[in-house]
Amino acid sequence: MPNKKNYYITTPIYYPSDNLHIGHAYTTVAADCMARFKRMQGYDVYYLTGTDEHGQKIERAAREKGMEPIAYVDGIVANIRELWQALLISNTDFIRTTEKRQEEVVQKIFARVYEQGDIFLSQYEGWYCSPCETFFTERQLQDGKCPDCGRDVELLQEESYFFNMSKYAPRLLEHIASHPDFIQPESRRNEVVNFIKSGLEDLCVSRTTFKWGIPVPFNSDHVVYVWFDALINYLTGVGYLQDDEKFKKYWPADVHLMAKDIIRFHAIIWPIMLMALDLPLPKKVMAHGWIMLEGGKMSKSKGNVIDPRLLVEKYGVDAVRYYLIKELSFGQDGTYSEEILANRINADLANDLGNLISRTIAMIIKYFGGVIPETRTSVALDDEIQTAAGQAYSEATAKLEKLDFSAYLHAEARLVSRANKYIDETAPWLLAKDDSQTGRLATVMYNLLECIRIALILTHPTMPTLMERANQQLGLWDNIEAVKWEEAGIWGLTQAGTRVNKGESLFPRIDLKTLGEEEKVEEKKEPEAPATEPPLEIQNAVVEDEYISIEDFARLDLRVAEVIACEKMKKADKLLILRLKVGDEERTVVSGIAQHYTPEEMVGKKVVLLANLKPTKLRGVMSQGMILAASDEQYVDVLTVTKDIAAGNRVK
Ligand code: MSP
């Protein structure tokens, strides 16, 4: 269709190291909600998801099972596809990194970036565990040992190809500054900007210690690093170097959606790869929070995952999708529990929306035999309900445009409660007793039907089967497929003569008593799954469980402080007593650095003080804070500020 607007949305491509859990389902359902919303708005949508299948861990796991890697992943990928069918995911394409189309594109890109000099051969140095045949960075080691098997590791070098990332850092910073929506939410943008500013190292983009990957085209001793391979799926999926017309139509992507664990790969490495290829950057990289379990993060290796298929079987696809979309507030983490899910179904779906529909149908049948008469009498209250519907539409639209999924459903839910309140306010059962009020009663019924029509359109991207099921009772639409989002913004589209019929309950209530431990969709306790290639190759990267939020960090009141006096603590070899100037204030701090600094050396230094640490008495002296220092077995090095920054300024 000419002039049709295009919309390209992606999820991460998931590791098929094990079956996926409810966390992965969250991203895919959220992206699906967006894709359906955009289709209803008239966009030509390309929704891409898939699997990230290469890497050493998968190769090893397959070998342990006596299988070829491809045979090993084939089975899991089949399950993943079935899961997406069960969740009614409407993806346009499903890409596997083991497909020929991906191999071709990855090799062409690698060769091109090499030829232009942005990829070069050098030495990779890392801690190598020979039984595991894996390199680890210093941070990944656990107590200096292999984090996988606990054995000793040795510092080794291997020849590798490196990607020159720092060259593009200034351009990337400029892009982020001039495109405030590029990285969302804002807290993630700040994290990414700080990371880039702290200096980007060259990225090691090839491996020689295993074979399960795409060979470097001009040197088959090497395979391409899994993340370099995986990110390219977003180009391959829309025909880069293979189908120019398709590529032109959909690239750049409108949104790459993911959780916060992999934002740096998408907001640093990926844009830099695109810059090296002279391609436009995606319009938005959006990181949502995590679904946690009460005991902490859900992870395949912890074996505490929830299988979404079992939830769908038990509660139905609409309810599970509704729960997921409503649960995570924009950018925040949320906690999964089956009780919350069941309560959500009972409160929002059975009580509010379900009841609104069934009561309205029952009243139209009781008072008018199923068809609302055309005589109408409106009063001021009706304007209120109409305004509430208009607001729900515009808020839901604005929130969805921002990918603020939960807030979008809150906007819809407000309309449903307003409509339920309208029933109480208008008391149709009293109007029905008075023949002179027939016009008024008809108006109330019509307005309720309008609210239901609008609410059903708004929930359609989230609950794809509800509209059809409800329509069997409501008879509002001839063709559900043709319903447009904007129809929810127009009051009065319900046709005169619409006939409603009684039907089955759309959302049966969940009996909370059936949620005893026995009946719960169990957290699967499984043997440790093979972890896949760890996403740790941005050197210095924080491993996911170590993340704190920016709010956590902001609780630390770090200040520049000038040492104005210093003396040794009597009868204590290790302690110095420092007098610090912090803005207009002076403080005393006791610090265990006496074996590394003399008092004279300390005076005049501008140090970093943790100013809101609870004061404590050390050897009878009240210490009001702590100064920061780096240390190893040999040295202690007090952190200082080298530029002329006045004492009292914040360190952040
Ligand atoms: N293969 C890489 C992605 C490459 S994209 C070019 C990868 N795969 S993964 O299987 O580990 O999936 C990570 C993604 O799964 C997260 O970014 C998020 O979208 C989703 N989630 C996994 N666990 C999750 C939660 N507990 N909560 C929310 N989302 C979660 O990383």
PDB file of N, CA, C and O and ligand atoms in Angstrom, residues 11-15 20-21 23-24 26-27 52 227 230-231 233-234 257-262 266 288-292 297-298 300 328, ligand 1:
ATOM      1  N   THR A  11      12.985  -7.874  19.591  1.00  0.00           N
ATOM      2  CA  THR A  11      13.344  -8.323  20.946  1.00  0.00           C
ATOM      3  C   THR A  11      14.799  -8.776  20.866  1.00  0.00           C
ATOM      4  O   THR A  11      15.320  -8.957  19.770  1.00  0.00           O
ATOM      5  N   PRO A  12      15.433  -9.018  22.018  1.00  0.00           N
ATOM      6  CA  PRO A  12      16.742  -9.658  21.940  1.00  0.00           C
ATOM      7  C   PRO A  12      16.552 -11.035  21.298  1.00  0.00           C
ATOM      8  O   PRO A  12      15.454 -11.603  21.372  1.00  0.00           O
ATOM      9  N   ILE A  13      17.597 -11.563  20.704  1.00  0.00           N
ATOM     10  CA  ILE A  13      17.487 -12.963  20.282  1.00  0.00           C
ATOM     11  C   ILE A  13      18.002 -13.780  21.459  1.00  0.00           C
ATOM     12  O   ILE A  13      19.064 -13.518  22.012  1.00  0.00           O
ATOM     13  N   TYR A  14      17.195 -14.747  21.883  1.00  0.00           N
ATOM     14  CA  TYR A  14      17.450 -15.439  23.151  1.00  0.00           C
ATOM     15  C   TYR A  14      18.420 -16.601  22.967  1.00  0.00           C
ATOM     16  O   TYR A  14      18.473 -17.215  21.905  1.00  0.00           O
ATOM     17  N   TYR A  15      19.156 -16.893  24.032  1.00  0.00           N
ATOM     18  CA  TYR A  15      20.061 -18.039  24.008  1.00  0.00           C
ATOM     19  C   TYR A  15      19.248 -19.330  24.118  1.00  0.00           C
ATOM     20  O   TYR A  15      18.513 -19.492  25.106  1.00  0.00           O
ATOM     21  N   LEU A  20      12.858 -21.161  27.645  1.00  0.00           N
ATOM     22  CA  LEU A  20      12.768 -19.786  28.157  1.00  0.00           C
ATOM     23  C   LEU A  20      11.778 -19.707  29.327  1.00  0.00           C
ATOM     24  O   LEU A  20      10.929 -20.574  29.503  1.00  0.00           O
ATOM     25  N   HIS A  21      11.909 -18.639  30.115  1.00  0.00           N
ATOM     26  CA  HIS A  21      11.032 -18.489  31.270  1.00  0.00           C
ATOM     27  C   HIS A  21      10.199 -17.212  31.158  1.00  0.00           C
ATOM     28  O   HIS A  21      10.238 -16.511  30.144  1.00  0.00           O
ATOM     29  N   GLY A  23      10.488 -14.346  32.351  1.00  0.00           N
ATOM     30  CA  GLY A  23      11.220 -13.103  32.094  1.00  0.00           C
ATOM     31  C   GLY A  23      11.376 -12.856  30.598  1.00  0.00           C
ATOM     32  O   GLY A  23      11.142 -11.752  30.102  1.00  0.00           O
ATOM     33  N   HIS A  24      11.770 -13.887  29.870  1.00  0.00           N
ATOM     34  CA  HIS A  24      11.888 -13.739  28.413  1.00  0.00           C
ATOM     35  C   HIS A  24      10.515 -13.470  27.803  1.00  0.00           C
ATOM     36  O   HIS A  24      10.377 -12.696  26.858  1.00  0.00           O
ATOM     37  N   TYR A  26       8.167 -11.877  29.092  1.00  0.00           N
ATOM     38  CA  TYR A  26       7.788 -10.479  29.311  1.00  0.00           C
ATOM     39  C   TYR A  26       8.200  -9.618  28.115  1.00  0.00           C
ATOM     40  O   TYR A  26       7.390  -8.884  27.541  1.00  0.00           O
ATOM     41  N   THR A  27       9.490  -9.676  27.754  1.00  0.00           N
ATOM     42  CA  THR A  27       9.971  -8.822  26.653  1.00  0.00           C
ATOM     43  C   THR A  27       9.190  -9.116  25.371  1.00  0.00           C
ATOM     44  O   THR A  27       8.806  -8.199  24.643  1.00  0.00           O
ATOM     45  N   ASP A  52      19.906 -16.832  19.537  1.00  0.00           N
ATOM     46  CA  ASP A  52      21.334 -16.496  19.471  1.00  0.00           C
ATOM     47  C   ASP A  52      22.084 -17.796  19.790  1.00  0.00           C
ATOM     48  O   ASP A  52      22.209 -18.162  20.955  1.00  0.00           O
ATOM     49  N   TRP A 227      28.543 -11.812  20.434  1.00  0.00           N
ATOM     50  CA  TRP A 227      27.747 -10.578  20.448  1.00  0.00           C
ATOM     51  C   TRP A 227      27.857  -9.820  19.132  1.00  0.00           C
ATOM     52  O   TRP A 227      26.889  -9.202  18.678  1.00  0.00           O
ATOM     53  N   ALA A 230      25.531 -11.739  17.039  1.00  0.00           N
ATOM     54  CA  ALA A 230      24.115 -11.636  17.435  1.00  0.00           C
ATOM     55  C   ALA A 230      23.502 -10.278  17.080  1.00  0.00           C
ATOM     56  O   ALA A 230      22.377 -10.211  16.562  1.00  0.00           O
ATOM     57  N   LEU A 231      24.217  -9.204  17.351  1.00  0.00           N
ATOM     58  CA  LEU A 231      23.625  -7.877  17.124  1.00  0.00           C
ATOM     59  C   LEU A 231      23.273  -7.677  15.642  1.00  0.00           C
ATOM     60  O   LEU A 231      22.289  -7.013  15.303  1.00  0.00           O
ATOM     61  N   ASN A 233      21.912  -9.595  13.757  1.00  0.00           N
ATOM     62  CA  ASN A 233      20.608 -10.169  13.375  1.00  0.00           C
ATOM     63  C   ASN A 233      19.585  -9.088  13.048  1.00  0.00           C
ATOM     64  O   ASN A 233      18.695  -9.281  12.232  1.00  0.00           O
ATOM     65  N   TYR A 234      19.729  -7.927  13.702  1.00  0.00           N
ATOM     66  CA  TYR A 234      18.748  -6.860  13.477  1.00  0.00           C
ATOM     67  C   TYR A 234      18.816  -6.318  12.038  1.00  0.00           C
ATOM     68  O   TYR A 234      17.833  -5.784  11.532  1.00  0.00           O
ATOM     69  N   LEU A 257      13.882  -3.524  21.932  1.00  0.00           N
ATOM     70  CA  LEU A 257      13.399  -3.678  23.308  1.00  0.00           C
ATOM     71  C   LEU A 257      14.180  -4.794  24.001  1.00  0.00           C
ATOM     72  O   LEU A 257      14.474  -5.822  23.382  1.00  0.00           O
ATOM     73  N   MET A 258      14.465  -4.611  25.285  1.00  0.00           N
ATOM     74  CA  MET A 258      15.242  -5.615  26.044  1.00  0.00           C
ATOM     75  C   MET A 258      15.147  -5.261  27.519  1.00  0.00           C
ATOM     76  O   MET A 258      14.613  -4.215  27.873  1.00  0.00           O
ATOM     77  N   ALA A 259      15.757  -6.112  28.375  1.00  0.00           N
ATOM     78  CA  ALA A 259      15.871  -5.735  29.781  1.00  0.00           C
ATOM     79  C   ALA A 259      17.214  -5.039  29.994  1.00  0.00           C
ATOM     80  O   ALA A 259      18.099  -5.079  29.149  1.00  0.00           O
ATOM     81  N   LYS A 260      17.343  -4.461  31.168  1.00  0.00           N
ATOM     82  CA  LYS A 260      18.500  -3.602  31.446  1.00  0.00           C
ATOM     83  C   LYS A 260      19.840  -4.337  31.409  1.00  0.00           C
ATOM     84  O   LYS A 260      20.872  -3.710  31.277  1.00  0.00           O
ATOM     85  N   ASP A 261      19.819  -5.689  31.513  1.00  0.00           N
ATOM     86  CA  ASP A 261      21.086  -6.418  31.561  1.00  0.00           C
ATOM     87  C   ASP A 261      21.925  -6.252  30.302  1.00  0.00           C
ATOM     88  O   ASP A 261      23.142  -6.389  30.356  1.00  0.00           O
ATOM     89  N   ILE A 262      21.262  -5.982  29.168  1.00  0.00           N
ATOM     90  CA  ILE A 262      22.052  -5.954  27.938  1.00  0.00           C
ATOM     91  C   ILE A 262      21.968  -4.596  27.235  1.00  0.00           C
ATOM     92  O   ILE A 262      22.211  -4.505  26.049  1.00  0.00           O
ATOM     93  N   HIS A 266      23.590  -2.879  23.394  1.00  0.00           N
ATOM     94  CA  HIS A 266      22.720  -2.261  22.390  1.00  0.00           C
ATOM     95  C   HIS A 266      22.930  -0.757  22.265  1.00  0.00           C
ATOM     96  O   HIS A 266      22.586  -0.184  21.240  1.00  0.00           O
ATOM     97  N   HIS A 288      13.674  -2.341  29.750  1.00  0.00           N
ATOM     98  CA  HIS A 288      12.744  -2.469  30.867  1.00  0.00           C
ATOM     99  C   HIS A 288      13.458  -3.139  32.041  1.00  0.00           C
ATOM    100  O   HIS A 288      14.605  -3.591  31.916  1.00  0.00           O
ATOM    101  N   GLY A 289      12.760  -3.216  33.179  1.00  0.00           N
ATOM    102  CA  GLY A 289      13.365  -3.825  34.366  1.00  0.00           C
ATOM    103  C   GLY A 289      13.267  -5.341  34.321  1.00  0.00           C
ATOM    104  O   GLY A 289      12.924  -5.929  33.287  1.00  0.00           O
ATOM    105  N   TRP A 290      13.549  -5.950  35.426  1.00  0.00           N
ATOM    106  CA  TRP A 290      13.494  -7.401  35.514  1.00  0.00           C
ATOM    107  C   TRP A 290      12.259  -7.855  36.251  1.00  0.00           C
ATOM    108  O   TRP A 290      11.827  -7.208  37.213  1.00  0.00           O
ATOM    109  N   ILE A 291      11.752  -9.017  35.872  1.00  0.00           N
ATOM    110  CA  ILE A 291      10.774  -9.692  36.715  1.00  0.00           C
ATOM    111  C   ILE A 291      11.588 -10.509  37.707  1.00  0.00           C
ATOM    112  O   ILE A 291      12.400 -11.349  37.313  1.00  0.00           O
ATOM    113  N   MET A 292      11.390 -10.217  38.963  1.00  0.00           N
ATOM    114  CA  MET A 292      12.148 -10.917  40.000  1.00  0.00           C
ATOM    115  C   MET A 292      11.217 -11.921  40.685  1.00  0.00           C
ATOM    116  O   MET A 292      10.003 -11.792  40.630  1.00  0.00           O
ATOM    117  N   LYS A 297      16.627 -12.628  41.735  1.00  0.00           N
ATOM    118  CA  LYS A 297      16.476 -12.661  40.281  1.00  0.00           C
ATOM    119  C   LYS A 297      16.233 -14.087  39.794  1.00  0.00           C
ATOM    120  O   LYS A 297      16.776 -15.034  40.319  1.00  0.00           O
ATOM    121  N   MET A 298      15.366 -14.156  38.778  1.00  0.00           N
ATOM    122  CA  MET A 298      15.082 -15.451  38.184  1.00  0.00           C
ATOM    123  C   MET A 298      16.210 -15.771  37.223  1.00  0.00           C
ATOM    124  O   MET A 298      16.621 -14.922  36.462  1.00  0.00           O
ATOM    125  N   LYS A 300      18.156 -19.060  34.787  1.00  0.00           N
ATOM    126  CA  LYS A 300      18.197 -20.462  34.425  1.00  0.00           C
ATOM    127  C   LYS A 300      19.216 -21.191  35.284  1.00  0.00           C
ATOM    128  O   LYS A 300      19.009 -22.313  35.696  1.00  0.00           O
ATOM    129  N   LEU A 328       5.071  -4.648  35.284  1.00  0.00           N
ATOM    130  CA  LEU A 328       6.331  -3.903  35.424  1.00  0.00           C
ATOM    131  C   LEU A 328       6.118  -2.425  35.129  1.00  0.00           C
ATOM    132  O   LEU A 328       5.791  -2.057  34.012  1.00  0.00           O
TER     133      LEU A 328
HETATM  134  N1  MSP B   1      21.488 -13.584  23.438  1.00  0.00           N
HETATM  135  C1  MSP B   1      21.537 -12.388  24.208  1.00  0.00           C
HETATM  136  C2  MSP B   1      20.841 -11.249  23.485  1.00  0.00           C
HETATM  137  C3  MSP B   1      21.420 -10.920  22.145  1.00  0.00           C
HETATM  138  S1  MSP B   1      20.510  -9.666  21.364  1.00  0.00           S
HETATM  139  C4  MSP B   1      21.400  -9.261  20.022  1.00  0.00           C
HETATM  140  C5  MSP B   1      20.838 -12.611  25.545  1.00  0.00           C
HETATM  141  N2  MSP B   1      19.966 -13.623  25.601  1.00  0.00           N
HETATM  142  S2  MSP B   1      19.129 -14.050  26.902  1.00  0.00           S
HETATM  143  O1  MSP B   1      18.488 -15.298  26.562  1.00  0.00           O
HETATM  144  O2  MSP B   1      19.945 -14.046  28.053  1.00  0.00           O
HETATM  145  O3  MSP B   1      18.000 -12.993  27.035  1.00  0.00           O
HETATM  146  C6  MSP B   1      18.152 -11.783  27.753  1.00  0.00           C
HETATM  147  C7  MSP B   1      16.860 -11.013  27.672  1.00  0.00           C
HETATM  148  O4  MSP B   1      15.773 -11.831  28.141  1.00  0.00           O
HETATM  149  C8  MSP B   1      16.786  -9.782  28.554  1.00  0.00           C
HETATM  150  O5  MSP B   1      17.382  -8.660  27.991  1.00  0.00           O
HETATM  151  C9  MSP B   1      15.283  -9.616  28.670  1.00  0.00           C
HETATM  152  O6  MSP B   1      14.769  -9.105  27.476  1.00  0.00           O
HETATM  153  C10 MSP B   1      14.813 -11.047  28.829  1.00  0.00           C
HETATM  154  N3  MSP B   1      14.828 -11.453  30.237  1.00  0.00           N
HETATM  155  C11 MSP B   1      15.499 -12.503  30.755  1.00  0.00           C
HETATM  156  N4  MSP B   1      15.201 -12.602  32.091  1.00  0.00           N
HETATM  157  C12 MSP B   1      14.364 -11.614  32.437  1.00  0.00           C
HETATM  158  C13 MSP B   1      13.701 -11.250  33.622  1.00  0.00           C
HETATM  159  N5  MSP B   1      13.830 -11.922  34.744  1.00  0.00           N
HETATM  160  N6  MSP B   1      12.885 -10.166  33.577  1.00  0.00           N
HETATM  161  C14 MSP B   1      12.697  -9.447  32.436  1.00  0.00           C
HETATM  162  N7  MSP B   1      13.313  -9.770  31.315  1.00  0.00           N
HETATM  163  C15 MSP B   1      14.150 -10.834  31.262  1.00  0.00           C
HETATM  164  O7  MSP B   1      21.080 -11.848  26.444  1.00  0.00           O
END
